[in-house]
Amino acid sequence: MSSSDVRVRFAPSPTGPLHMGGVRTALYNYLFAKHNNGTFIIRIEDTDQERFVPGAQEYIMESLEWCGIMPTEGPGIGGDYGPYVQSERMDLYKPYALQLVENDKAYYAFDTPEELDAVREQAKNMGMPNWQYNSITRSSLKNSLTLPADEVKRRLEAGDKFVIRMKMPRNEDVRFEDIIRGWVVVNTNNLDDKVLFKSDGLPTYHLANIVDDHLMKISHVIRGEEWLPSAPLHILLYQAFGWDAPKFAHLPLLLRPDGNGKLSKRDGDRLGFPVFPISGNLKDPKTGNMESFTGYRESGYLNNAFINMLAFLGWNPGTTQEIFSLDQLVEAFSLDRVSKAGAKFDPDKTKWFQQQYLKATSDEDLAQMLKSQFNLAESDEKIAQFCHLMKERATFIKDMMEEGSYLLNKPASYDEQTVSKKWKQDSAALMTEWKSRLEALSTFDAPSIETAFKSFLEEKSLGIGAVLPLFRLLVTGAGMGPSMFEIAAYLGKEECLNRMNDGLAKLG
Ligand code: GLU
């Protein structure tokens, strides 16, 4: 039950797959909401029909679900402030745009795209490449501020195409306090008259975003740094409507491992790591072609490891603790420990988190995961023992299978390096003797095997390095691996002795 007025939203546009930067935005919103006993909402911002990608919304929801950070209000979830998809709210925005025109905060503009292109071209030829529709240029353009009132009326009645633009005040400082960046001040002379309502009858992102944040009673807007330039316009829109603005927190960028620029899909492909939470196949809005991409889930990452890693990209707890469960993150998270500076993504650190989580997962849980990925004939108990043996040396579930294949099948070959370094003339005799000691054991568990092994070494006055590698070689075919006593116990006496016989026959 949420009992505070904290209401935050993740507001993705379904224009493609959710990049890990987007997941981090969702995560920080989730953590902030839960920490403050508030509500985490998802709103789909699909006002830009041209960039709409079928399946993207489903992809986003599935990603959040995998990450374990599901909102409590949103499409398919419910809530008192729906619908939560903007295309289902389309009729709602126009009256707000008209209200702004009415109050002289916005105006109708009738310039056609061709006319504006011509003006832009002309400005470019005169050495002004960044022409804008703004508080100066609007006075010479075709809008309700320059045209006579009756002509505006006639045009509107005749159904002429129009957009509604923000009437940006001239030379005013817009200031707001960003939770992460402190005071931000921008002069309106640097802002253009943004379109709020388009000629197709739909609102732009800016209008729909502000209206919905207001109607959904959003208390804090936590979003990526790329939206910082839009924030002054948003503040002005709140003022124009006479509404209280939410508090803003603009998150730092996710940077490439070398710190040079924003992390992109291309960097992931080049350096061999995923930049998306889950794999998928979606239309590229630019080319129209289907594009597939790889996710952390399919690359074998545990969701909690991914989340833990992501939480640290831009935030730190102020202590040396690095491993945090989702609940611990909720407990520890605060926006004032989010940094302004871009966060460098570190693929090695990501693997390290995964390793820690794999190691910390119970043998029984790992056994279930292994079973879901591989066809295994062994009992659950045996698979759990297998995981117990292999997890220390693995990063991913599949590593356990690759490295531990000798626990499931007899060795097909014997590690050449170990053979040439360790297998001497007297090795066969030594191993035959050790084999008979094993044969004589009445209890074949790891401690009994280890005790027998130690007395064998003592008797022979041999060091561990002279005997253990030979034993390992015969039983597993490998030069390295987990405890040989545990391996022998796992295989059982009969299998262990059989393998030793096979090895002795092959290596002589
Ligand atoms: N729809 C915007 C996006 O795709 C949301 C920006 C915001 O959170 O205000 O990121």
Short mmCIF file of N, CA and C in Angstrom, two decimals, residues 146 157 159 183 203 223 289 299 334 366 435:
data_model
loop_
_atom_site.label_atom_id
_atom_site.label_comp_id
_atom_site.label_asym_id
_atom_site.label_seq_id
_atom_site.Cartn_x
_atom_site.Cartn_y
_atom_site.Cartn_z
N THR A 146 -0.12 37.91 -36.06
CA THR A 146 0.14 38.87 -37.13
C THR A 146 -1.08 39.09 -38.04
N GLU A 157 -12.53 28.56 -39.56
CA GLU A 157 -13.84 28.05 -39.98
C GLU A 157 -13.77 27.30 -41.29
N GLY A 159 -11.45 25.48 -42.12
CA GLY A 159 -10.71 24.23 -41.91
C GLY A 159 -9.28 24.29 -42.41
N TRP A 183 20.38 24.63 -9.39
CA TRP A 183 19.61 25.64 -10.12
C TRP A 183 19.97 25.67 -11.59
N PRO A 203 -1.51 16.21 -30.16
CA PRO A 203 -0.59 17.04 -29.38
C PRO A 203 0.84 16.61 -29.64
N ARG A 223 14.06 11.66 -15.22
CA ARG A 223 14.23 11.24 -16.62
C ARG A 223 15.64 11.53 -17.08
N ASN A 289 13.11 -1.70 -41.72
CA ASN A 289 13.48 -3.12 -41.69
C ASN A 289 13.38 -3.68 -40.28
N SER A 299 21.72 -13.45 -22.80
CA SER A 299 23.17 -13.66 -22.70
C SER A 299 23.52 -14.36 -21.39
N SER A 334 18.70 7.19 -2.84
CA SER A 334 18.18 8.56 -2.76
C SER A 334 18.72 9.33 -3.95
N LEU A 366 19.87 -22.97 -8.76
CA LEU A 366 20.72 -23.09 -9.96
C LEU A 366 20.34 -24.37 -10.72
N LYS A 435 44.38 -46.17 -6.29
CA LYS A 435 43.07 -46.73 -6.66
C LYS A 435 42.65 -47.83 -5.68
#
